[in-house]
Amino acid sequence: MEDHLQTGSHTVYALQYHFVTVTKYRADILTDERLERVAEIAHDIADD
């Protein structure tokens, strides 16, 4: 995985996120369609 460093006038940083969801009844809630949408949103946020 390649690191992408962000820079500011006096800073250098690389933000990384770890997204975890735990639901007792995840089979009923996290359908394939919803998981795909969550992944799409996460990728859009990561690209910004």
PDB file of C-alpha atoms in Angstrom:
ATOM      1  CA  MET A   1       0.000   0.000   0.000  1.00  0.00           C
ATOM      2  CA  GLU A   2       1.451   3.333  -1.011  1.00  0.00           C
ATOM      3  CA  ASP A   3       1.438   6.126   1.578  1.00  0.00           C
ATOM      4  CA  HIS A   4      -0.016   9.426   0.448  1.00  0.00           C
ATOM      5  CA  LEU A   5       1.262  12.296   2.561  1.00  0.00           C
ATOM      6  CA  GLN A   6      -0.802  15.453   2.815  1.00  0.00           C
ATOM      7  CA  THR A   7       1.001  18.704   3.462  1.00  0.00           C
ATOM      8  CA  GLY A   8       0.023  22.037   4.892  1.00  0.00           C
ATOM      9  CA  SER A   9       2.031  25.194   5.467  1.00  0.00           C
ATOM     10  CA  HIS A  10       3.642  23.746   8.622  1.00  0.00           C
ATOM     11  CA  THR A  11       2.420  20.142   8.663  1.00  0.00           C
ATOM     12  CA  VAL A  12       2.786  16.769   6.992  1.00  0.00           C
ATOM     13  CA  TYR A  13       0.240  14.075   7.734  1.00  0.00           C
ATOM     14  CA  ALA A  14      -1.257  10.811   6.505  1.00  0.00           C
ATOM     15  CA  LEU A  15      -4.727  10.000   7.809  1.00  0.00           C
ATOM     16  CA  GLN A  16      -5.882   6.405   7.938  1.00  0.00           C
ATOM     17  CA  TYR A  17      -9.285   5.165   9.016  1.00  0.00           C
ATOM     18  CA  HIS A  18     -10.463   1.789  10.216  1.00  0.00           C
ATOM     19  CA  PHE A  19     -14.244   1.467   9.942  1.00  0.00           C
ATOM     20  CA  VAL A  20     -15.826  -1.268  12.054  1.00  0.00           C
ATOM     21  CA  THR A  21     -19.498  -2.038  12.422  1.00  0.00           C
ATOM     22  CA  VAL A  22     -20.800  -4.629  14.793  1.00  0.00           C
ATOM     23  CA  THR A  23     -24.484  -5.394  14.858  1.00  0.00           C
ATOM     24  CA  LYS A  24     -26.064  -8.336  16.560  1.00  0.00           C
ATOM     25  CA  TYR A  25     -28.363  -9.028  13.620  1.00  0.00           C
ATOM     26  CA  ARG A  26     -26.078  -7.892  10.811  1.00  0.00           C
ATOM     27  CA  ALA A  27     -27.384 -10.523   8.394  1.00  0.00           C
ATOM     28  CA  ASP A  28     -30.774  -8.790   8.375  1.00  0.00           C
ATOM     29  CA  ILE A  29     -29.431  -5.226   8.312  1.00  0.00           C
ATOM     30  CA  LEU A  30     -26.296  -5.206   6.155  1.00  0.00           C
ATOM     31  CA  THR A  31     -27.580  -6.424   2.817  1.00  0.00           C
ATOM     32  CA  ASP A  32     -25.265  -6.649  -0.198  1.00  0.00           C
ATOM     33  CA  GLU A  33     -26.796  -3.470  -1.622  1.00  0.00           C
ATOM     34  CA  ARG A  34     -26.164  -1.534   1.592  1.00  0.00           C
ATOM     35  CA  LEU A  35     -22.611  -2.870   1.919  1.00  0.00           C
ATOM     36  CA  GLU A  36     -21.862  -1.792  -1.648  1.00  0.00           C
ATOM     37  CA  ARG A  37     -23.222   1.693  -0.906  1.00  0.00           C
ATOM     38  CA  VAL A  38     -21.135   1.986   2.279  1.00  0.00           C
ATOM     39  CA  ALA A  39     -18.045   0.922   0.321  1.00  0.00           C
ATOM     40  CA  GLU A  40     -18.834   3.474  -2.401  1.00  0.00           C
ATOM     41  CA  ILE A  41     -19.193   6.281   0.147  1.00  0.00           C
ATOM     42  CA  ALA A  42     -15.974   5.264   1.918  1.00  0.00           C
ATOM     43  CA  HIS A  43     -14.074   5.253  -1.386  1.00  0.00           C
ATOM     44  CA  ASP A  44     -15.476   8.682  -2.296  1.00  0.00           C
ATOM     45  CA  ILE A  45     -14.394  10.098   1.062  1.00  0.00           C
ATOM     46  CA  ALA A  46     -10.954   8.504   0.753  1.00  0.00           C
ATOM     47  CA  ASP A  47     -10.460  10.020  -2.711  1.00  0.00           C
ATOM     48  CA  ASP A  48     -11.041  13.567  -1.391  1.00  0.00           C
TER      49      ASP A  48
END
